[in-house]
XYZ file of C-alpha atoms in Angstrom:
608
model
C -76.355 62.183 217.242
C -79.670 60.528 215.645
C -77.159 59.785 213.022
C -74.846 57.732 215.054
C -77.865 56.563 216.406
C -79.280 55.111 213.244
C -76.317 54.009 212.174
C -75.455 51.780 215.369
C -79.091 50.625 215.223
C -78.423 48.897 211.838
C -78.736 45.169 211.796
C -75.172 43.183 211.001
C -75.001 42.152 206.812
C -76.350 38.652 206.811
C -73.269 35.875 205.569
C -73.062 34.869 202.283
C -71.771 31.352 201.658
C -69.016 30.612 198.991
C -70.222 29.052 195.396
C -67.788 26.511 193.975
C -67.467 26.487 190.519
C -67.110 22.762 190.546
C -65.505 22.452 187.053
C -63.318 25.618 188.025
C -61.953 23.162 190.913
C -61.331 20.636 188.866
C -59.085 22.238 186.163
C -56.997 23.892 188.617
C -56.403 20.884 190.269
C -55.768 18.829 187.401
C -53.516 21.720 185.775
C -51.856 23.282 188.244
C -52.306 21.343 192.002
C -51.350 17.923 190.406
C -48.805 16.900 188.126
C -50.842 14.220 186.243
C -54.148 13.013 186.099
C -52.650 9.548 187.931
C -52.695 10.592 191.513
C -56.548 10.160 191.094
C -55.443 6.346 192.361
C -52.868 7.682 195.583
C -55.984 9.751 196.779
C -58.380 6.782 196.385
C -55.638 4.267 197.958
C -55.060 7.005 200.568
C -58.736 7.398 200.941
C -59.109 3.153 201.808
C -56.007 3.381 203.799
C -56.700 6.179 206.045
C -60.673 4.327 206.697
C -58.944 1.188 207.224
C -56.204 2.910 209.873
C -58.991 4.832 211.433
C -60.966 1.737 212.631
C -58.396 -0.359 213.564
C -57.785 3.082 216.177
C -60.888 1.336 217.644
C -61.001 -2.272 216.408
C -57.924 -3.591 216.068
C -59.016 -6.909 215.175
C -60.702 -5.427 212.291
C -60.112 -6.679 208.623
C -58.052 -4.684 206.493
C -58.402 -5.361 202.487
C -58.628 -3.104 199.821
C -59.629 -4.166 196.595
C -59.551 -2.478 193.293
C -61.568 -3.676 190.174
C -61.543 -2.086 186.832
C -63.576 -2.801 183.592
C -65.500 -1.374 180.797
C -64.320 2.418 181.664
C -65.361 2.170 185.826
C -63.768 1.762 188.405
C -64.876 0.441 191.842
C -62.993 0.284 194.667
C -63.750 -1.325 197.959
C -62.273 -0.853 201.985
C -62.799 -2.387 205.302
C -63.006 0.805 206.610
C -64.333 2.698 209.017
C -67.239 3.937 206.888
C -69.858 6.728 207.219
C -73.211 7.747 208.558
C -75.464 9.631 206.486
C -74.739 12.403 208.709
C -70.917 12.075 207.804
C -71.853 12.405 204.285
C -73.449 15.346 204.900
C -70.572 16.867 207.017
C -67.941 15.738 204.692
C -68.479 14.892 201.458
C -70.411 17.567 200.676
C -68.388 20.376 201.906
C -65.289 21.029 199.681
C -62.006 20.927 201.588
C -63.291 19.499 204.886
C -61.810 16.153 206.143
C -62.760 13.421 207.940
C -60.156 12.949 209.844
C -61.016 16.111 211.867
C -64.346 14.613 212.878
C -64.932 12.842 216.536
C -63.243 9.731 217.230
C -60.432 9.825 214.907
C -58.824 12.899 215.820
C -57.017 10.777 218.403
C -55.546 8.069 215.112
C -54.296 11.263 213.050
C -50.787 11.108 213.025
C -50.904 7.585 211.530
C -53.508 9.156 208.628
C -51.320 9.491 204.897
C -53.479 12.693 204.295
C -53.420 15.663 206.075
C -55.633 17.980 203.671
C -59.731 16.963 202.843
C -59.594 17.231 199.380
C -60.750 13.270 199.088
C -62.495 12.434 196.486
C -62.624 16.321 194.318
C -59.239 14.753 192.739
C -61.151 11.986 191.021
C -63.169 14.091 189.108
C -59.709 14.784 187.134
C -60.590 11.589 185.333
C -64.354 10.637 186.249
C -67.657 12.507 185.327
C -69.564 10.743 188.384
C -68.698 9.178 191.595
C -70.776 7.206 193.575
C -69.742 6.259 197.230
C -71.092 3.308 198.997
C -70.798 3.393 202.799
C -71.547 1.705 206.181
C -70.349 2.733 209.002
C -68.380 0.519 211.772
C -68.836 2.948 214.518
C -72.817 2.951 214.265
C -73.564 -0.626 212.833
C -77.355 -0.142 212.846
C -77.053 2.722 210.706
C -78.483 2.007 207.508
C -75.991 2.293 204.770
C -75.932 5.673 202.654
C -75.106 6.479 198.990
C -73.593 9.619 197.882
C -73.716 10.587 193.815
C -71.756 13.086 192.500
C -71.402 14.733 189.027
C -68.950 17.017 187.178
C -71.116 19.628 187.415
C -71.260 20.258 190.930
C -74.655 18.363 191.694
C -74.721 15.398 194.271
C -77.733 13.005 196.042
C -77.775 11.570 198.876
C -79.900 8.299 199.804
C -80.060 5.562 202.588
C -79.666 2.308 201.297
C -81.254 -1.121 202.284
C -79.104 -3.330 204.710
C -78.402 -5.769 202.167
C -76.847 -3.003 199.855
C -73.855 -2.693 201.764
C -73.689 -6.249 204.549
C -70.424 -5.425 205.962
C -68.834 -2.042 207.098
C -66.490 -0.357 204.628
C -66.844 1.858 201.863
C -67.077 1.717 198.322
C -66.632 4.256 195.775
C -67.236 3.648 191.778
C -66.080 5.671 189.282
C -67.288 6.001 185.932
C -64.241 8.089 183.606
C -64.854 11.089 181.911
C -64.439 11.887 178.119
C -61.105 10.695 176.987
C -59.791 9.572 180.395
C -60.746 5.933 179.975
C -57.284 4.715 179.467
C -56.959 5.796 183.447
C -59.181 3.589 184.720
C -58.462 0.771 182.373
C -57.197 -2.757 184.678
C -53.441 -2.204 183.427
C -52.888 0.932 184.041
C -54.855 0.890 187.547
C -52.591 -2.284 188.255
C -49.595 -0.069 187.485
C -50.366 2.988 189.858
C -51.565 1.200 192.305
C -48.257 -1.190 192.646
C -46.359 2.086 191.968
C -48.066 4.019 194.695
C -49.228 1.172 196.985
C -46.015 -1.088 196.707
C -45.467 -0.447 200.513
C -48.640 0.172 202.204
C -49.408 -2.601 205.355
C -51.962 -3.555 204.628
C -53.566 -6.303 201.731
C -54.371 -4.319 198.854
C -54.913 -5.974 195.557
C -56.419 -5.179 191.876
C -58.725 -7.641 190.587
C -56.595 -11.014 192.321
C -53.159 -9.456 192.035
C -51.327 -8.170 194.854
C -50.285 -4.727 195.095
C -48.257 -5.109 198.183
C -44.801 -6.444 198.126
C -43.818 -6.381 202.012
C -41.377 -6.321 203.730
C -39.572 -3.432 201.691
C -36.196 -4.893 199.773
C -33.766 -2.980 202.804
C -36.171 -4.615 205.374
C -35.649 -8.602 204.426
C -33.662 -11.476 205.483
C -31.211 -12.330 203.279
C -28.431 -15.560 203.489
C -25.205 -12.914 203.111
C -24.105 -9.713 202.352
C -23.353 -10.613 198.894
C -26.788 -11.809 198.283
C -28.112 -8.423 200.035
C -26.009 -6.149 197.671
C -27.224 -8.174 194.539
C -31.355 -8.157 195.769
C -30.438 -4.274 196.542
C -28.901 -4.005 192.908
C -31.790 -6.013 191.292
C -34.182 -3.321 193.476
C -32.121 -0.374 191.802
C -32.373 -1.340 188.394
C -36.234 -1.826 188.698
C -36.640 1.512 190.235
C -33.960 3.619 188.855
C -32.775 1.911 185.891
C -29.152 1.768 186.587
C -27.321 -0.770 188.559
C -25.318 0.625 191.052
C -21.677 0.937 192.268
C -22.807 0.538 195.899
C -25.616 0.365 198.406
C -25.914 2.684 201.284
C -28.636 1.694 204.010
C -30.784 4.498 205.554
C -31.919 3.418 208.835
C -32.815 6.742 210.959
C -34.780 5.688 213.573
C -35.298 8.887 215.467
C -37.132 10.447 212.163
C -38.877 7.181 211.516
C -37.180 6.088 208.063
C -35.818 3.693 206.261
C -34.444 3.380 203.214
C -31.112 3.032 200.769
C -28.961 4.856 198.858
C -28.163 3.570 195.429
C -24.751 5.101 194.307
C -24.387 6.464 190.953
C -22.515 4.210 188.500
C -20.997 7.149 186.284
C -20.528 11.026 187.162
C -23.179 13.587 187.383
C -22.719 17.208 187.016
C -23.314 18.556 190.805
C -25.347 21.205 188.901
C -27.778 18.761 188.296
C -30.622 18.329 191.131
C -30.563 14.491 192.342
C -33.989 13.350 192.614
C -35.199 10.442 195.261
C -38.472 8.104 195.706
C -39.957 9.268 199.170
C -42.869 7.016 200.821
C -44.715 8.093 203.055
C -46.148 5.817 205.607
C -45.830 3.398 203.147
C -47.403 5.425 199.977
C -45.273 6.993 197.790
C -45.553 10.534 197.977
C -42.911 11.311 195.276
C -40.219 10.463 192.371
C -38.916 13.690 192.302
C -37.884 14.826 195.854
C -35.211 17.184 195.750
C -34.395 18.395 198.992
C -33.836 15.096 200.906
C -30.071 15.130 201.097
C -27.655 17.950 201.113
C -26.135 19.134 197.865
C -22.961 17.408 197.671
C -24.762 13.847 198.014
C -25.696 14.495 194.616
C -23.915 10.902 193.620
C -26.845 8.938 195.282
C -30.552 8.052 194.272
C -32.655 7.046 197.146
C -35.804 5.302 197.825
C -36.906 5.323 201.643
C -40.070 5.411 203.778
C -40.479 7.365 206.486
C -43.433 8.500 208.921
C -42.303 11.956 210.188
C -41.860 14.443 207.001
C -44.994 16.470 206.032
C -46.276 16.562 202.209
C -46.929 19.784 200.412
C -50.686 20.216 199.754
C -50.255 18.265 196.344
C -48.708 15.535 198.064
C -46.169 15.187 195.576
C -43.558 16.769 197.115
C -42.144 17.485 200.283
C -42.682 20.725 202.840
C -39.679 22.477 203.844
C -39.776 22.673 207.737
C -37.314 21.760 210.956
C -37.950 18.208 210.233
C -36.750 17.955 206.836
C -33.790 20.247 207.797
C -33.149 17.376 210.669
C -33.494 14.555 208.341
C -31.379 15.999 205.695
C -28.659 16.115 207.739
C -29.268 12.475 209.616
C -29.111 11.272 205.921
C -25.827 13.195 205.047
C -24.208 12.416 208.017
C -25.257 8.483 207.543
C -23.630 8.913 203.981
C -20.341 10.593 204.773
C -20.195 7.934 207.767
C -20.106 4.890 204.973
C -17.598 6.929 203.123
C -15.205 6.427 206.309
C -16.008 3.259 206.969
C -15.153 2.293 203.109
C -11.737 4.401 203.984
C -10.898 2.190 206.500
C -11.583 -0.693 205.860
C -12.140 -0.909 201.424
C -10.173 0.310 199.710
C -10.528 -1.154 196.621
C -13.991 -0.013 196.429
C -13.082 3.454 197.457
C -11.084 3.621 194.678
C -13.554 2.433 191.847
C -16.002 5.092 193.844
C -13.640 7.659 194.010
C -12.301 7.379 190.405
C -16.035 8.137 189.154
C -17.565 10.422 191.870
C -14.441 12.456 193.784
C -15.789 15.770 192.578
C -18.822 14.925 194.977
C -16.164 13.970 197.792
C -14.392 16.745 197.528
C -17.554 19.567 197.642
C -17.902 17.698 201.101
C -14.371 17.767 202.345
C -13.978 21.843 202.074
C -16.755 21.611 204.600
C -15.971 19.008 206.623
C -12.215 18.701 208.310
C -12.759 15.368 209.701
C -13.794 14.325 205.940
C -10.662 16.062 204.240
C -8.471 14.493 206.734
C -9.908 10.595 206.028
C -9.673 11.302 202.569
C -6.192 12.592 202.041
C -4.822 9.716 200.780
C -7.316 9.220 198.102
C -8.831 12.364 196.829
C -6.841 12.287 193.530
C -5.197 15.891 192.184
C -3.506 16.696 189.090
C -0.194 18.094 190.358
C 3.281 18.283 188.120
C 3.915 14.719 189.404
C 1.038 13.574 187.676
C -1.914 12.129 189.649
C -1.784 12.140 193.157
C -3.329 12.775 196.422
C -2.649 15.659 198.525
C -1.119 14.199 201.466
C 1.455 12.229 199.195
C 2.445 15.369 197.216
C 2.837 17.551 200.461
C 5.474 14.368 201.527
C 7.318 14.969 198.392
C 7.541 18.821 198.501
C 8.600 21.341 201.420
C 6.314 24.009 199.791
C 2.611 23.166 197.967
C 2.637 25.610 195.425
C -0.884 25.611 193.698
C -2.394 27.691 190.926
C -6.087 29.035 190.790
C -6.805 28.177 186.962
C -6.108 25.293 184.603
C -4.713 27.924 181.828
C -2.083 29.204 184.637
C -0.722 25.261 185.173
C -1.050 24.535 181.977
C 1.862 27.418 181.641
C 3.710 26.654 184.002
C 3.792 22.773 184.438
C 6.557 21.565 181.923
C 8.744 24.489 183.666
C 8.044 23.758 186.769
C 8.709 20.277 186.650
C 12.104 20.680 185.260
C 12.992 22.837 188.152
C 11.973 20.790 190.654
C 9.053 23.227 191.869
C 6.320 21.028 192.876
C 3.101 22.181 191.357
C -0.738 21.135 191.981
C -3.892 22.646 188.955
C -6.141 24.291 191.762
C -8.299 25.080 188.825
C -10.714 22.335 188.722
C -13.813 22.799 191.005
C -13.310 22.786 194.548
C -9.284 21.940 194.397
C -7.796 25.618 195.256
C -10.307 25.626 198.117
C -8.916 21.898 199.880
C -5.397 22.931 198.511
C -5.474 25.885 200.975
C -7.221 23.689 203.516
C -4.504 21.580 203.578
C -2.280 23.189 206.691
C -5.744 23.000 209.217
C -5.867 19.038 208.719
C -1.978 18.350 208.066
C -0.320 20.871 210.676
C 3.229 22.319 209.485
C 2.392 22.239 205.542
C 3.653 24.866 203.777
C 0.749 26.420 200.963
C 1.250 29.019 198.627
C -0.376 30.440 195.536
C 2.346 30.028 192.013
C 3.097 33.633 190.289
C 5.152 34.805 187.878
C 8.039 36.294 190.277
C 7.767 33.115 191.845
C 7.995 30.591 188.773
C 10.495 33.238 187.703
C 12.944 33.040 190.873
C 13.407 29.380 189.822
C 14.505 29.410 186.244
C 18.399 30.144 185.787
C 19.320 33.837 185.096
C 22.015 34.448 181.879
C 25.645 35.697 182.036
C 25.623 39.320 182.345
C 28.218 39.704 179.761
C 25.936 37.653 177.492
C 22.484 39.659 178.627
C 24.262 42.946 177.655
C 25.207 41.241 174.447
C 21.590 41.435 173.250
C 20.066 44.241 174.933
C 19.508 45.771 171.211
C 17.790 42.398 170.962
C 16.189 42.976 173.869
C 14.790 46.527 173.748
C 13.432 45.827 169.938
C 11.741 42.814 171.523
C 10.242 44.525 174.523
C 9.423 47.677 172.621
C 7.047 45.390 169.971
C 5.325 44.019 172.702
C 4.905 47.261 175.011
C 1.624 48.184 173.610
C -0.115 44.548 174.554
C 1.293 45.103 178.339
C 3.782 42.144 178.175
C 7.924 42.319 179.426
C 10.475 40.575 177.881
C 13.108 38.748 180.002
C 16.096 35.811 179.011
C 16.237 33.536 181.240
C 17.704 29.701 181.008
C 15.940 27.031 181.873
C 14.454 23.158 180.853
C 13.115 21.870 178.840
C 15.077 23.497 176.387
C 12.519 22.064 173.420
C 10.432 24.904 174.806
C 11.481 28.613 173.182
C 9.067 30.730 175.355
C 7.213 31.035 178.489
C 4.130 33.128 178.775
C 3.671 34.293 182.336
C 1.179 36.245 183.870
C -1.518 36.375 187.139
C -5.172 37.123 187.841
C -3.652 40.525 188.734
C -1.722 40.995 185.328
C -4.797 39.564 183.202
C -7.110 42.179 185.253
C -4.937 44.689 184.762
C -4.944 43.976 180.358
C -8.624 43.627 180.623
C -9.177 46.783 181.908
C -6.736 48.803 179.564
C -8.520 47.197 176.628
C -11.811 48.515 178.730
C -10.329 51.847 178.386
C -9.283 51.801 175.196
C -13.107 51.270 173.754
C -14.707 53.950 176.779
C -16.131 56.986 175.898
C -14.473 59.724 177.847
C -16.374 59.651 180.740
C -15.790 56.036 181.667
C -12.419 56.150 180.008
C -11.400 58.710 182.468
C -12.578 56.075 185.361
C -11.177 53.284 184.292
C -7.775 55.359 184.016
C -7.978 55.968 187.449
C -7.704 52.323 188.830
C -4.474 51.419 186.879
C -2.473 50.758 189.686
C 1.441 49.217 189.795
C -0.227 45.637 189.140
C 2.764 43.603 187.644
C 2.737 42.959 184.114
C 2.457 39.618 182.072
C 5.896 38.604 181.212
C 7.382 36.947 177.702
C 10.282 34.979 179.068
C 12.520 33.811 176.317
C 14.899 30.615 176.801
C 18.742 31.489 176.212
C 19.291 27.598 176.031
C 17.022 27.257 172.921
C 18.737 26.876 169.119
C 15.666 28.717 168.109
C 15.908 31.905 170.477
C 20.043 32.193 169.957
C 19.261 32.410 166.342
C 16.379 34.930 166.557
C 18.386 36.861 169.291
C 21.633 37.624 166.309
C 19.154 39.120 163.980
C 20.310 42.828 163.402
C 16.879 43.771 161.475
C 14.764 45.336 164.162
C 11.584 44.956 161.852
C 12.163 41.091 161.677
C 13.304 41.117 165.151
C 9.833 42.278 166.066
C 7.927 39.792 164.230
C 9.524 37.108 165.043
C 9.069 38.235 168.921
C 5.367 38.368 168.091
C 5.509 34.507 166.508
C 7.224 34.074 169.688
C 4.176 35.744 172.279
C 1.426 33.797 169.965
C 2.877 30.795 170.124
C 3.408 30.605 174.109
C -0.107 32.000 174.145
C -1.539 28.693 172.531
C 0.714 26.613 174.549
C -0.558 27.650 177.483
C -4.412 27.279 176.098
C -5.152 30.748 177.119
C -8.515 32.656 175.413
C -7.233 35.427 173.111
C -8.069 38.909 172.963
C -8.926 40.413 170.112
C -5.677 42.334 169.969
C -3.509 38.807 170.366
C -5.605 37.665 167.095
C -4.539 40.444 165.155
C -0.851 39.885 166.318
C -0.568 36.234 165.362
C -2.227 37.279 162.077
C 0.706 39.997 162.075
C 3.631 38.054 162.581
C 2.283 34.816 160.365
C 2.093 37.442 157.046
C 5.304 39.044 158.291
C 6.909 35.721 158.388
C 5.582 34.882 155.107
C 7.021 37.559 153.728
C 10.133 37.539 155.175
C 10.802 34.008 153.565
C 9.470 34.587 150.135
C 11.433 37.977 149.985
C 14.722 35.911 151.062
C 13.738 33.609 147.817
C 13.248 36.403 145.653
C 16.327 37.700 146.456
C 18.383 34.591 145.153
């Protein structure tokens, strides 16, 4: 008990504060927080801006400059801002992370603020050794003015100032740069960032006497027609992007508070390949590299847009994943695929020349979207056995849509096909199988169905009995030489007749090879599981064309031996007809029946 008594009659630990390692901070912002050392400028500009914003909340006839002088290695840069108290200096600049946009009066002006994190002024140290911060404050004009000095090292003063010092309210903050970081604060490069950054900002910001501003933004203006629009839009593109582009796409979302465009690719883009857009944000550009603005299959568009509603990561460089961005994302997709309608119905021509370079993109949105699929019928362009066309005019042409899954498979099958009138379309390319079978929930009463062998088969002419049982020594010696590599040899007749031999097969015959040569290199173990999912999948199938000089001359051979290599010419060459990958054991046959050919010949000369 006088133990519990002791104990409870302890006094609490006394707090401890926190000691920044000021030089800590700054490497970890400059190497891991920020991308590059140049978003010193965006806070500073963001810094001006948000003073500037802040007493207009309570002035609104207050000036609103910002100017920016470099020279000599410093920088100074000066705002018609709200300013600070010495007590504010206190409160804020000398406590890491707070901001002072939290503090009373201003809270009220926050959602037009570009910041919503109080690093400030820490980022400058990236590329200055000391910072010194001029202020007067607006809200208190007979407070004297206060300076604030800061050093690399973690040490600052604080003074009041004379009057005279500082005459108007506003801030100013000089920089002096660091070891090796003068080129950041040199007048060029300060004049690039801040037109890069500050291009868009509302109010007068310049660098020396140059204006930084170019208002209002290129999809805001006037212009005498739509032609000259497209070309100033173009001439925008090529500044920004470097490309000039097929077509312009205006972003005008009101509800999320943006505006923008859409600059169409000019060539094709793998949809792989992460699209990255320009994002301002209230005017400052938070990014160059925003991925996650549009949905994936917009990847054929670059955009530049500002907007006043999406929140920055705590970089500010790129943009936070929430319900908003999720909203806007689709607003902008949906404004996208509604200009790909409207260019459906009404321009042709120019959905053509965008089609024939970006349908890939198109087509990723059209096995999503009926409504899409069923506007773009007409022009989504397929390679079928007809040669190019769209779905909805091959489905007029045939009663059944046969497709395959692969390129290899048409690539088999095509020549054949055609000849027998089978209507065929290469599902193989990315995303085709997928709209092919889509095709009856758009154009009711179309008939879809996947090509095989039995079915390719069905269509090419059978051979005389009489004739059939003719060669079935043929035949058999044929079939039994190619056994062993799971392939059945049939005569058939068909068209072309330039072509001797058909390889046919399907995804369940080439799974069924794969794992037989699986089980063939198992140890016993997995061997004996392997054996146990052979099932009655159909085999690959050698069918040989009665109709061809070629295969009536092989099919009177009486050698067995020559019969089978000559079969085996026959499988390898069908095999690299049809483009198909070869296994290690169809290598070793064409080898085979090449030598065995060889031989054959030069033993018929020897005999003369």
């Amino acid at each position: 008990m006088d133990s519990q008594t002791s104990q409870s009659s302890q006094a609490p630990p006394s707090p401890h504060t926190f000691q920044v390692d000021l030089r800590g901070l700054v490497d970890l912002l400059s190497h891991h927080l920020y991308s590059s050392p140049k978003v010193y400028l965006r806070e500073l500009l963001q810094n001006a801006v948000d003073a500037i914003t802040a007493r207009r909340a309570e002035q609104p006839d207050a000036p609103a400059r910002v100017r920016l002088y470099a020279e000599g290695g410093a920088l100074r840069v000066e705002d018609t801002g709200i300013g600070l108290t010495e007590a504010d200096v206190h409160a804020l600049l000398a406590t890491i992370g707070r901001s002072s946009k939290r503090s009373d009066g201003i809270q009220e002006a926050r959602a037009d603020f570009l910041g919503q994190f109080g690093i400030g002024l820490l980022a400058c140290f990236v590329v200055a050794e000391r910072i010194r911060v001029v202020s007067r404050s607006a809200r208190t004009p007979d407070a004297a003015p206060v300076e604030w000095t800061a050093s690399d090292d973690g040490s600052y003063t604080v003074r009041t100032l004379p009057q005279e010092a500082r005459p108007e309210p506003g801030t100013t903050v000089h920089l002096v740069a660091r070891a090796g970081a003068g080129e950041w604060l040199s007048a060029d490069r300060v004049l690039a960032l801040a037109r890069d950054f500050g291009a868009l900002l509302p109010y007068d910001v310049r660098v020396g006497e140059e204006a930084v501003t170019d208002l209002p933004a290129p999809w805001d203006r006037a212009y005498a027609s739509p032609a000259d629009r497209r070309v100033a839009l173009a001439r925008h593109c090529h500044e920004r992007f470097g490309f000039t582009p097929l077509d312009s796409i205006e972003l005008d979302v009101p509800l999320a508070g943006i505006r923008g465009v859409a600059y169409v690719l000019p060539s094709a883009v793998s949809p792989a390949r992460r699209a990255t857009h320009r994002v301002h944000l209230k005017g400052m550009l938070l990014t160059e590299r925003a991925e996650q603005l549009l949905p994936d299959w917009a990847f054929f568009v670059r955009c530049v847009l500002d907007t006043d509603s999406l929140r920055p990561t705590a970089s500010r460089e790129a943009l936070y994943e929430d319900e908003t961005l999720a909203a806007v994302r689709e607003a902008l997709g949906e404004r996208i695929r509604s200009w790909l309608t409207a260019l459906a119905a009404g321009d042709p021509q120019r959905l053509s020349a965008f089609l024939a370079v970006h349908h890939l993109g198109v087509k990723s949105l059209a096995r999503h979207d009926p409504e899409m699929l069923r506007t773009m019928l007409p022009w989504l362009p397929f390679e079928t056995t007809d040669g190019q066309l769209s779905l909805e005019e091959f489905a007029r042409r045939h009663p059944v849509v046969h497709f395959t899954r692969s390129v290899e498979e048409f690539r088999q099958v095509a020549p054949i096909a055609s000849a027998q009138g089978v209507g065929v379309v290469n599902g193989g390319y990315t995303y085709d199988s997928e709209l092919v079978e889509a095709l009856p929930s758009v154009r009711p009463g179309t008939v879809v169905a996947e090509l095989d062998a039995d079915t390719v088969t069905a269509h090419l002419d059978g051979v005389d009995g009489a004739e059939e049982l003719a060669l079935a020594g043929f035949l058999a010696a044929a079939r039994a030489r190619l056994d062993p590599l799971g392939c059945d040899v049939v005569l058939r007749a068909f068209h072309p007749l330039s072509v001797p031999a058909l390889h046919l097969d399907n995804r369940a015959a080439r799974h069924e090879q794969a794992r037989a040569a699986a089980e063939e290199q198992a140890d016993d173990l997995w061997a004996g599981i392997l054996g146990s999912l052979r099932g009655s999948t159909p085999r690959a199938r050698l069918v040989l064309n009665h109709l061809n000089p070629l295969i009536r001359r092989i099919s009177s051979l009486s050698d067995p031996e020559l019969i089978g290599t000559a079969t085996e010419s026959l499988y390898g060459q069908a095999l690299l007809m049809a483009q198909r990958p070869l296994r290690p054991a169809d290598t070793a046959l064409l080898n085979r029946a090449f030598i065995g050919l060889l031989e054959w010949a030069t033993h018929g000369e020897d005999g003369h």
